Tab-separated table of C-alpha atoms in Angstrom:
chain	number	residue	atom	x	y	z
A	1	MET	CA	28.728	-3.660	17.841
A	2	LYS	CA	25.139	-4.894	18.119
A	3	PRO	CA	23.426	-4.780	14.693
A	4	SER	CA	20.204	-2.787	14.328
A	5	ILE	CA	17.880	-1.345	11.691
A	6	PRO	CA	16.671	2.265	11.309
A	7	LYS	CA	13.604	3.332	13.295
A	8	GLY	CA	10.384	2.924	11.362
A	9	THR	CA	11.678	-0.046	9.320
A	10	ARG	CA	11.211	-3.766	9.909
A	11	ASP	CA	12.540	-7.216	9.120
A	12	PHE	CA	9.949	-9.776	7.998
A	13	SER	CA	10.020	-13.468	8.929
A	14	PRO	CA	9.021	-16.175	6.400
A	15	THR	CA	5.514	-16.303	7.961
A	16	GLU	CA	5.144	-12.520	7.776
A	17	VAL	CA	6.285	-12.474	4.143
A	18	ALA	CA	3.735	-15.208	3.344
A	19	ASN	CA	0.954	-13.243	5.082
A	20	ARG	CA	1.899	-10.017	3.282
A	21	THR	CA	1.940	-11.889	-0.034
A	22	TYR	CA	-1.547	-13.208	0.772
A	23	ILE	CA	-2.833	-9.625	1.175
A	24	MET	CA	-1.009	-8.375	-1.926
A	25	ASN	CA	-2.370	-11.257	-4.008
A	26	ALA	CA	-5.943	-10.458	-2.893
A	27	ILE	CA	-5.435	-6.796	-3.876
A	28	LYS	CA	-3.694	-7.679	-7.164
A	29	THR	CA	-6.469	-10.126	-8.114
A	30	ALA	CA	-9.126	-7.447	-7.517
A	31	PHE	CA	-7.121	-4.837	-9.461
A	32	GLU	CA	-6.883	-7.106	-12.493
A	33	THR	CA	-10.550	-8.135	-12.202
A	34	TYR	CA	-11.426	-4.443	-12.500
A	35	GLY	CA	-9.236	-4.012	-15.594
A	36	PHE	CA	-6.101	-2.345	-14.152
A	37	GLN	CA	-2.612	-2.934	-15.626
A	38	PRO	CA	0.655	-3.058	-13.611
A	39	ILE	CA	3.530	-0.571	-13.889
A	40	GLU	CA	6.600	0.130	-11.734
A	41	THR	CA	8.578	3.358	-11.185
A	42	PRO	CA	12.025	3.944	-9.580
A	43	SER	CA	12.449	3.998	-5.799
A	44	PHE	CA	13.837	7.528	-6.055
A	45	GLU	CA	12.923	10.479	-8.247
A	46	ASN	CA	14.473	13.834	-9.072
A	47	SER	CA	13.762	16.162	-6.145
A	48	ASP	CA	11.895	18.671	-8.307
A	49	THR	CA	9.472	15.883	-9.324
A	50	LEU	CA	8.405	15.429	-5.693
A	51	MET	CA	8.939	18.727	-3.879
A	52	GLY	CA	5.996	21.113	-3.705
A	53	LYS	CA	3.419	18.444	-4.570
A	54	TYR	CA	2.328	17.429	-1.054
A	55	GLY	CA	2.011	20.717	0.785
A	56	GLU	CA	4.444	22.103	3.345
A	57	GLU	CA	3.813	19.270	5.798
A	58	GLY	CA	4.404	16.569	3.170
A	59	ASP	CA	7.588	18.211	1.842
A	60	ARG	CA	9.151	17.983	5.312
A	61	LEU	CA	8.622	14.214	5.339
A	62	ILE	CA	10.433	13.507	2.054
A	63	PHE	CA	13.743	11.638	2.472
A	64	LYS	CA	16.449	13.488	0.513
A	65	ILE	CA	19.412	11.631	-1.004
A	66	LEU	CA	22.841	13.255	-0.813
A	67	ASN	CA	24.603	13.730	-4.159
A	68	SER	CA	27.329	11.191	-4.921
A	69	GLY	CA	30.969	11.971	-4.195
A	70	ASP	CA	32.068	15.178	-2.479
A	71	TYR	CA	28.568	16.662	-2.188
A	72	LEU	CA	29.785	19.742	-0.262
A	73	SER	CA	32.361	20.824	-2.868
A	74	LYS	CA	29.826	22.858	-4.891
A	75	ALA	CA	27.823	24.108	-1.914
A	76	ASP	CA	27.748	27.823	-1.071
A	77	ASP	CA	30.195	28.505	1.807
A	78	THR	CA	27.916	31.195	3.218
A	79	LEU	CA	24.981	28.786	3.452
A	80	ILE	CA	27.201	26.225	5.212
A	81	LYS	CA	28.386	28.797	7.759
A	82	GLU	CA	24.844	30.088	8.314
A	83	LYS	CA	23.548	26.507	8.584
A	84	ASP	CA	20.711	27.418	6.227
A	85	SER	CA	19.548	23.831	5.718
A	86	LEU	CA	16.585	24.668	3.465
A	87	LYS	CA	18.658	26.486	0.849
A	88	LEU	CA	21.616	24.149	1.299
A	89	THR	CA	19.535	21.030	0.626
A	90	SER	CA	18.918	22.001	-3.015
A	91	GLN	CA	22.697	22.286	-3.560
A	92	ILE	CA	23.723	18.983	-1.982
A	93	SER	CA	20.719	16.800	-2.894
A	94	GLU	CA	19.149	16.397	-6.338
A	95	LYS	CA	17.188	13.198	-5.702
A	96	ALA	CA	14.725	11.913	-3.089
A	97	LEU	CA	12.993	8.674	-2.138
A	98	ARG	CA	9.418	8.619	-3.394
A	99	TYR	CA	6.821	9.779	-0.849
A	100	ASP	CA	3.884	8.072	-2.550
A	101	LEU	CA	3.062	6.381	-5.868
A	102	THR	CA	0.653	8.997	-7.235
A	103	VAL	CA	3.059	11.812	-8.155
A	104	PRO	CA	5.560	9.384	-9.777
A	105	PHE	CA	2.567	7.947	-11.672
A	106	ALA	CA	1.650	11.433	-12.939
A	107	ARG	CA	5.264	11.873	-14.076
A	108	TYR	CA	5.091	8.453	-15.799
A	109	VAL	CA	1.884	9.386	-17.654
A	110	VAL	CA	3.406	12.625	-18.968
A	111	GLN	CA	6.648	10.934	-20.054
A	112	HIS	CA	4.891	8.010	-21.749
A	113	GLN	CA	1.741	9.755	-23.004
A	114	ASN	CA	2.359	8.715	-26.619
A	115	GLU	CA	2.513	5.010	-25.664
A	116	ILE	CA	-0.565	4.989	-23.398
A	117	THR	CA	-4.159	4.188	-24.377
A	118	PHE	CA	-6.504	6.519	-22.481
A	119	PRO	CA	-8.367	6.158	-20.192
A	120	PHE	CA	-5.329	4.475	-18.634
A	121	LYS	CA	-6.045	2.164	-15.687
A	122	ARG	CA	-2.874	1.247	-13.808
A	123	TYR	CA	-2.011	-0.428	-10.535
A	124	GLN	CA	1.268	-0.302	-8.661
A	125	ILE	CA	2.437	-2.249	-5.581
A	126	GLN	CA	5.782	-0.843	-4.369
A	127	PRO	CA	7.420	0.599	-1.222
A	128	VAL	CA	7.411	4.320	-0.344
A	129	TRP	CA	9.322	6.277	2.308
A	130	ARG	CA	8.316	9.052	4.724
A	131	ALA	CA	10.408	10.708	7.451
A	132	ASP	CA	7.491	10.394	9.861
A	133	ARG	CA	7.516	9.753	13.618
A	134	PRO	CA	7.217	5.951	13.929
A	135	GLN	CA	4.248	4.608	15.936
A	136	LYS	CA	1.744	1.751	15.720
A	137	GLY	CA	0.666	1.440	12.111
A	138	ARG	CA	2.936	4.289	10.980
A	139	PHE	CA	6.297	3.387	9.452
A	140	ARG	CA	9.056	5.177	7.575
A	141	GLU	CA	9.241	2.453	4.928
A	142	PHE	CA	6.005	0.834	3.834
A	143	PHE	CA	4.236	-0.578	0.795
A	144	GLN	CA	1.434	1.189	-1.031
A	145	CYS	CA	-0.947	-0.634	-3.318
A	146	ASP	CA	-2.418	1.951	-5.709
A	147	ALA	CA	-4.982	1.883	-8.496
A	148	ASP	CA	-5.582	4.976	-10.664
A	149	VAL	CA	-7.479	5.952	-13.796
A	150	VAL	CA	-6.351	8.940	-15.886
A	151	GLY	CA	-8.101	10.378	-18.897
A	152	SER	CA	-11.726	10.183	-17.716
A	153	LYS	CA	-13.897	12.614	-15.754
A	154	SER	CA	-16.707	10.083	-15.359
A	155	LEU	CA	-18.055	9.680	-11.822
A	156	TRP	CA	-18.512	5.977	-12.526
A	157	GLN	CA	-14.805	5.697	-11.711
A	158	GLU	CA	-15.536	6.861	-8.140
A	159	VAL	CA	-18.358	4.318	-7.915
A	160	GLU	CA	-16.019	1.535	-9.108
A	161	PHE	CA	-13.311	2.455	-6.596
A	162	ILE	CA	-15.802	2.138	-3.735
A	163	GLN	CA	-16.770	-1.291	-5.105
A	164	LEU	CA	-13.063	-2.169	-5.423
A	165	TYR	CA	-12.451	-1.373	-1.742
A	166	ASP	CA	-15.470	-3.473	-0.819
A	167	THR	CA	-14.296	-6.383	-2.997
A	168	VAL	CA	-10.776	-6.488	-1.497
A	169	PHE	CA	-11.813	-6.188	2.156
A	170	THR	CA	-14.586	-8.761	1.710
A	171	SER	CA	-12.135	-11.223	0.098
A	172	LEU	CA	-9.792	-10.765	3.089
A	173	GLY	CA	-12.662	-11.430	5.519
A	174	LEU	CA	-12.357	-7.879	6.829
A	175	THR	CA	-16.057	-7.042	7.141
A	176	GLY	CA	-17.476	-3.863	8.647
A	177	THR	CA	-14.963	-1.391	7.199
A	178	THR	CA	-16.216	2.174	6.687
A	179	ILE	CA	-15.451	3.929	3.405
A	180	LYS	CA	-15.585	7.642	4.199
A	181	ILE	CA	-16.223	10.006	1.308
A	182	ASN	CA	-16.168	13.770	0.852
A	183	ASN	CA	-15.606	16.175	-2.041
A	184	ARG	CA	-12.937	18.857	-2.221
A	185	LYS	CA	-15.417	21.159	-3.992
A	186	ILE	CA	-17.601	21.015	-0.885
A	187	LEU	CA	-14.664	22.069	1.280
A	188	SER	CA	-13.858	24.904	-1.146
A	189	GLY	CA	-17.516	25.931	-1.029
A	190	ILE	CA	-17.516	25.990	2.771
A	191	ALA	CA	-14.349	28.114	2.780
A	192	GLU	CA	-16.072	30.436	0.286
A	193	VAL	CA	-19.300	30.917	2.299
A	194	ILE	CA	-17.390	31.636	5.534
A	195	GLY	CA	-15.089	34.098	3.757
A	196	ALA	CA	-11.877	32.069	4.071
A	197	GLN	CA	-11.154	31.231	0.411
A	198	ASP	CA	-7.567	32.471	0.725
A	199	LYS	CA	-7.023	30.081	3.655
A	200	LEU	CA	-8.429	26.954	1.976
A	201	ILE	CA	-5.348	24.765	2.532
A	202	ASP	CA	-4.924	25.860	6.169
A	203	PHE	CA	-8.656	25.338	6.734
A	204	THR	CA	-8.741	21.816	5.244
A	205	VAL	CA	-5.502	20.652	6.893
A	206	ALA	CA	-6.843	21.694	10.299
A	207	LEU	CA	-10.325	20.254	9.664
A	208	ASP	CA	-8.813	16.911	8.660
A	209	LYS	CA	-7.387	16.555	12.189
A	210	LEU	CA	-10.776	16.745	13.949
A	211	ASP	CA	-10.981	13.044	14.838
A	212	LYS	CA	-7.345	13.043	16.005
A	213	ILE	CA	-7.016	16.197	18.146
A	214	GLY	CA	-10.618	17.295	18.784
A	215	GLN	CA	-12.662	20.413	18.052
A	216	GLU	CA	-10.908	22.749	20.503
A	217	LYS	CA	-7.427	22.169	19.072
A	218	VAL	CA	-8.721	22.333	15.486
A	219	GLU	CA	-10.252	25.752	16.192
A	220	ALA	CA	-7.007	26.901	17.851
A	221	GLU	CA	-4.997	25.793	14.781
A	222	MET	CA	-7.391	27.627	12.464
A	223	ILE	CA	-7.056	30.835	14.502
A	224	SER	CA	-3.252	30.484	14.477
A	225	LYS	CA	-3.402	30.310	10.655
A	226	GLY	CA	-5.361	33.573	10.438
A	227	ILE	CA	-8.907	32.209	10.067
A	228	THR	CA	-11.269	34.530	11.963
A	229	GLU	CA	-13.402	33.487	14.933
A	230	GLU	CA	-16.462	34.661	12.984
A	231	ALA	CA	-15.611	32.247	10.163
A	232	ILE	CA	-15.047	29.403	12.630
A	233	GLN	CA	-18.452	30.140	14.178
A	234	LYS	CA	-20.070	29.647	10.766
A	235	VAL	CA	-18.583	26.138	10.404
A	236	GLN	CA	-19.734	24.929	13.829
A	237	PRO	CA	-22.395	22.634	12.263
A	238	LEU	CA	-19.572	20.666	10.572
A	239	PHE	CA	-18.194	19.584	13.933
A	240	SER	CA	-21.380	17.665	14.794
A	241	PHE	CA	-22.755	16.578	11.416
A	242	THR	CA	-25.178	13.655	11.952
A	243	GLY	CA	-27.899	11.716	10.164
A	244	SER	CA	-27.967	9.505	7.065
A	245	ASN	CA	-25.970	10.245	3.929
A	246	LEU	CA	-29.086	11.785	2.352
A	247	ASP	CA	-29.625	13.969	5.450
A	248	LYS	CA	-26.031	15.194	5.227
A	249	LEU	CA	-26.431	15.982	1.509
A	250	GLU	CA	-29.505	18.087	2.251
A	251	SER	CA	-27.719	19.952	5.061
A	252	LEU	CA	-24.753	20.637	2.778
A	253	LYS	CA	-27.045	21.825	-0.014
A	254	ASN	CA	-28.625	24.354	2.379
A	255	MET	CA	-25.258	25.476	3.785
A	256	LEU	CA	-23.734	25.974	0.325
A	257	GLN	CA	-26.615	27.754	-1.456
A	258	THR	CA	-24.395	30.753	-2.291
A	259	SER	CA	-21.461	28.694	-3.618
A	260	GLU	CA	-21.643	27.323	-7.160
A	261	GLU	CA	-18.539	25.167	-6.635
A	262	GLY	CA	-19.885	23.823	-3.348
A	263	LEU	CA	-23.218	22.841	-4.920
A	264	GLN	CA	-21.382	21.077	-7.741
A	265	GLY	CA	-19.543	19.033	-5.109
A	266	VAL	CA	-22.861	18.117	-3.461
A	267	GLN	CA	-24.257	17.038	-6.843
A	268	GLU	CA	-21.207	14.822	-7.560
A	269	LEU	CA	-21.437	13.283	-4.111
A	270	ARG	CA	-25.167	12.618	-4.562
A	271	PHE	CA	-24.487	10.723	-7.837
A	272	VAL	CA	-21.915	8.452	-6.166
A	273	ILE	CA	-24.001	7.856	-3.018
A	274	SER	CA	-27.217	7.085	-4.950
A	275	SER	CA	-25.385	4.776	-7.401
A	276	ILE	CA	-23.854	2.740	-4.584
A	277	ALA	CA	-27.246	2.606	-2.829
A	278	GLU	CA	-28.679	1.021	-6.007
A	279	LEU	CA	-25.754	-1.363	-6.581
A	280	GLY	CA	-25.190	-2.343	-2.946
A	281	LEU	CA	-21.983	-3.303	-1.133
A	282	GLN	CA	-20.955	-6.751	0.142
A	283	SER	CA	-19.553	-5.897	3.575
A	284	ALA	CA	-18.396	-2.262	3.736
A	285	ASN	CA	-20.301	0.837	4.829
A	286	LEU	CA	-20.258	4.093	2.841
A	287	GLU	CA	-20.427	7.275	4.911
A	288	ILE	CA	-20.186	10.989	4.078
A	289	ASP	CA	-17.578	12.641	6.323
A	290	VAL	CA	-17.530	16.412	5.792
A	291	THR	CA	-14.368	16.837	7.890
A	292	LEU	CA	-12.404	14.519	5.598
A	293	ALA	CA	-9.803	16.616	3.773
A	294	ARG	CA	-6.693	14.402	3.548
A	295	GLY	CA	-4.518	17.523	3.620
A	296	LEU	CA	-2.947	16.976	0.205
A	297	ASN	CA	-2.910	19.830	-2.290
A	298	TYR	CA	-3.746	17.871	-5.402
A	299	TYR	CA	-7.285	16.592	-4.733
A	300	THR	CA	-9.979	18.449	-6.668
A	301	GLY	CA	-13.101	16.255	-6.380
A	302	ALA	CA	-14.011	13.126	-4.441
A	303	ILE	CA	-11.875	12.217	-1.405
A	304	PHE	CA	-11.828	8.698	0.095
A	305	GLU	CA	-10.573	7.247	3.356
A	306	VAL	CA	-11.191	3.766	4.755
A	307	ALA	CA	-11.504	3.109	8.496
A	308	ALA	CA	-10.985	-0.333	10.050
A	309	PRO	CA	-13.988	-2.090	11.649
A	310	LYS	CA	-15.226	-0.550	14.896
A	311	GLY	CA	-13.254	-1.629	17.933
A	312	VAL	CA	-9.903	-1.699	16.110
A	313	LYS	CA	-7.698	1.263	16.984
A	314	MET	CA	-5.913	2.024	13.753
A	315	GLY	CA	-5.486	4.969	11.397
A	316	SER	CA	-6.888	4.813	7.890
A	317	ILE	CA	-6.220	1.572	5.984
A	318	GLY	CA	-6.851	3.141	2.573
A	319	GLY	CA	-7.488	6.469	0.922
A	320	GLY	CA	-7.464	8.473	-2.283
A	321	GLY	CA	-9.434	10.864	-4.443
A	322	ARG	CA	-9.790	12.759	-7.720
A	323	TYR	CA	-6.995	15.023	-8.920
A	324	ASP	CA	-8.171	16.763	-12.085
A	325	ASP	CA	-4.938	18.615	-12.782
A	326	LEU	CA	-2.187	16.465	-11.288
A	327	THR	CA	-0.441	15.901	-14.638
A	328	GLY	CA	-0.658	19.690	-15.195
A	329	ILE	CA	2.271	20.120	-12.793
A	330	PHE	CA	4.382	18.323	-15.405
A	331	GLY	CA	2.993	20.299	-18.365
A	332	MET	CA	0.180	17.975	-19.466
A	333	LYS	CA	-3.048	19.944	-18.981
A	334	ASP	CA	-6.686	18.840	-18.791
A	335	VAL	CA	-6.079	15.188	-17.931
A	336	SER	CA	-8.423	14.129	-15.164
A	337	GLY	CA	-7.409	11.382	-12.770
A	338	VAL	CA	-8.801	9.526	-9.771
A	339	GLY	CA	-7.182	6.864	-7.644
A	340	ILE	CA	-7.095	4.975	-4.356
A	341	SER	CA	-4.447	3.341	-2.205
A	342	PHE	CA	-4.456	0.368	0.169
A	343	GLY	CA	-2.283	0.607	3.302
A	344	LEU	CA	-0.737	-2.874	3.258
A	345	ASP	CA	1.030	-2.627	6.619
A	346	ARG	CA	-2.010	-1.339	8.488
A	347	ILE	CA	-4.259	-3.925	6.836
A	348	TYR	CA	-1.775	-6.561	8.049
A	349	LEU	CA	-2.008	-5.284	11.643
A	350	VAL	CA	-5.824	-5.222	11.516
A	351	LEU	CA	-6.054	-8.783	10.137
A	352	GLU	CA	-3.574	-9.920	12.793
A	353	GLU	CA	-5.494	-8.221	15.620
A	354	LEU	CA	-8.784	-9.769	14.471
A	355	GLY	CA	-7.241	-13.209	13.884
A	356	LEU	CA	-8.274	-13.186	10.223
A	357	PHE	CA	-5.133	-14.624	8.651
A	358	LYS	CA	-5.713	-18.017	7.125
A	359	THR	CA	-2.989	-20.567	7.806
A	360	VAL	CA	-0.506	-19.757	5.067
A	361	ALA	CA	1.765	-22.615	4.010
A	362	LEU	CA	5.386	-21.487	3.868
A	363	PRO	CA	7.425	-22.477	0.802
A	364	LYS	CA	9.064	-25.840	1.473
A	365	PRO	CA	10.177	-28.937	-0.455
A	366	LYS	CA	7.795	-31.856	-0.810
A	367	VAL	CA	10.677	-34.263	-0.307
A	368	LEU	CA	14.014	-34.157	1.552
A	369	PHE	CA	16.896	-36.452	0.541
A	370	VAL	CA	19.056	-37.660	3.424
A	371	ASN	CA	22.799	-37.007	2.975
A	372	PHE	CA	25.127	-39.958	3.786
A	373	GLY	CA	28.243	-38.569	2.066
A	374	ASP	CA	29.602	-37.265	-1.236
A	375	ALA	CA	28.933	-40.403	-3.336
A	376	GLU	CA	25.414	-40.794	-1.949
A	377	GLY	CA	24.872	-37.040	-2.277
A	378	LEU	CA	25.725	-37.143	-5.995
A	379	TYR	CA	23.375	-40.123	-6.485
A	380	CYS	CA	20.598	-38.134	-4.748
A	381	MET	CA	21.332	-34.921	-6.693
A	382	LYS	CA	20.886	-36.758	-9.998
A	383	ALA	CA	17.443	-37.865	-8.813
A	384	ILE	CA	16.629	-34.375	-7.457
A	385	THR	CA	17.457	-32.870	-10.859
A	386	GLN	CA	14.865	-35.188	-12.438
A	387	LEU	CA	12.265	-34.457	-9.750
A	388	ARG	CA	12.684	-30.691	-10.178
A	389	ALA	CA	12.315	-31.097	-13.956
A	390	ASN	CA	8.909	-32.605	-13.114
A	391	ASN	CA	8.018	-29.601	-10.892
A	392	ILE	CA	8.468	-31.559	-7.662
A	393	LYS	CA	10.004	-29.382	-4.939
A	394	SER	CA	13.048	-31.302	-3.734
A	395	GLU	CA	16.006	-30.668	-1.473
A	396	LEU	CA	19.187	-32.483	-0.389
A	397	TYR	CA	20.165	-31.964	3.250
A	398	PRO	CA	23.471	-30.149	2.666
A	399	ASP	CA	25.606	-31.726	5.411
A	400	ASN	CA	26.568	-35.317	6.152
A	401	ALA	CA	25.043	-35.024	9.639
A	402	LYS	CA	23.592	-37.608	12.015
A	403	MET	CA	20.363	-39.189	10.787
A	404	LYS	CA	18.425	-37.846	13.809
A	405	LYS	CA	19.426	-34.249	13.000
A	406	GLN	CA	18.336	-34.608	9.371
A	407	MET	CA	14.984	-36.131	10.372
A	408	THR	CA	14.434	-33.355	12.944
A	409	TYR	CA	15.027	-30.799	10.176
A	410	ALA	CA	12.372	-32.530	8.030
A	411	ASN	CA	9.891	-32.557	10.945
A	412	ASN	CA	10.525	-28.912	11.876
A	413	ARG	CA	9.850	-27.794	8.306
A	414	GLU	CA	6.871	-30.164	8.027
A	415	ILE	CA	8.306	-31.845	4.930
A	416	GLU	CA	5.934	-34.615	3.827
A	417	PHE	CA	8.427	-37.162	2.441
A	418	VAL	CA	12.025	-38.196	3.097
A	419	VAL	CA	14.173	-40.246	0.681
A	420	ILE	CA	16.904	-42.476	2.045
A	421	ALA	CA	19.582	-43.644	-0.404
A	422	GLY	CA	22.574	-45.523	1.044
A	423	SER	CA	24.903	-48.068	-0.495
A	424	ASN	CA	22.169	-50.765	-0.707
A	425	GLU	CA	19.791	-48.486	-2.585
A	426	MET	CA	22.596	-47.320	-4.895
A	427	ASN	CA	23.575	-50.927	-5.734
A	428	ASN	CA	19.920	-51.740	-6.562
A	429	GLU	CA	19.364	-48.410	-8.383
A	430	GLU	CA	16.421	-47.583	-6.145
A	431	PHE	CA	15.345	-45.279	-3.321
A	432	THR	CA	13.619	-45.747	0.029
A	433	LEU	CA	10.672	-43.353	0.314
A	434	LYS	CA	9.333	-42.567	3.800
A	435	ASN	CA	6.012	-40.811	4.440
A	436	MET	CA	6.736	-38.566	7.451
A	437	ILE	CA	3.064	-38.379	8.409
A	438	SER	CA	2.091	-42.073	8.303
A	439	GLY	CA	5.579	-43.527	8.825
A	440	GLU	CA	5.049	-45.858	5.859
A	441	GLN	CA	8.178	-46.820	3.843
A	442	SER	CA	8.590	-48.309	0.372
A	443	ASN	CA	11.379	-49.011	-2.101
A	444	CYS	CA	10.992	-47.634	-5.624
A	445	SER	CA	12.833	-46.830	-8.835
A	446	LEU	CA	13.414	-43.228	-9.947
A	447	GLN	CA	10.392	-43.317	-12.286
A	448	GLU	CA	8.202	-44.797	-9.525
A	449	LEU	CA	9.494	-42.111	-7.154
A	450	ILE	CA	8.480	-39.374	-9.622
A	451	GLN	CA	4.987	-40.897	-10.007
A	452	LYS	CA	4.454	-41.212	-6.242
A	453	LEU	CA	5.542	-37.639	-5.535
A	454	LYS	CA	3.651	-35.964	-8.384
């Protein structure tokens, strides 16, 4: 049987792991520079922690875990016969793989609220799972790199997150990214002025797909969800919103004159836009995108999404927003939060496509000891133990193989030095050190060897 891995998952070579670590280190460094602290949560959560938090579409993409043992023994026979999978799932599965890091973070905050100093700034770099259709840049298992602040309603947090995106992408050499921003209050205001308040979720989910499926299909989806043609006519200007950020703010202000919530969203957006205009960005562009909805139920204020530089065909490489009542779903009311996420795997593909990866040195020993047999191997291992105690990466070739094979191994792994220790060296209590780059050889004692390799 030919081995394989599930669709939407991947193996990573040593070079790929090194490149991914390079990205994660850049993100981690920026997180800590901005004052965030690390936490980790389990790979799987209780189903009721996750279900109902992402909307109907998100719930379908959550991987459920079957209960241990005979999971069908307590299931309702009628449901099994009727093949009612929705009702049956709750009886045979009590846990699920996490869909994102935000909802588990909200659960963490509620559980540990007495140990946390608020505002609490946390970052988390861990894998998540989604039962999505695999395609370029979209996987079923992937890492998210999240930063969130809970316990503050200040709009300076939104300003800092835009700066944080800019800092990370600039440090990776990924210039020309576009940070798209919108506000959920603006979307609610639009739904209010067109008379579709009761269809807010359907309206925003459809609107969010504009750049993917086009205006015609968005309108068709809205109609299928019960939004009237008259209402759709009123939002026509949204489909071709142009001009500078200030122009867009003025247009929104005029459109939302009769909506208090909508005008509040415009005011919040104006604060963030004007602050960033004063502070400046290193390499990213900030752009108001009124169609940006991100389809998730929990956003209540600012919404972010980051697009790769023009010319790179890739979905969003980051996103997030404010979720004023996310912890409320776990019984902790009035705790405001805002956060962003970096899409590690998509960032990797973008850097690869643009040739922006620096040459990353793979982990390797500085010196390889040639193996001539058990006695010589023991002599070498005693020296290796001393070298490692001095933080010198050292390795004994494990097999008593031909000299040519051992030297080829050293060359293939680009190991800088090779130590040869045969019977002559052992009798003289010394080692022959060869520089694999220059070819130069010298005899030295153990202490001299340590000094030369340090």
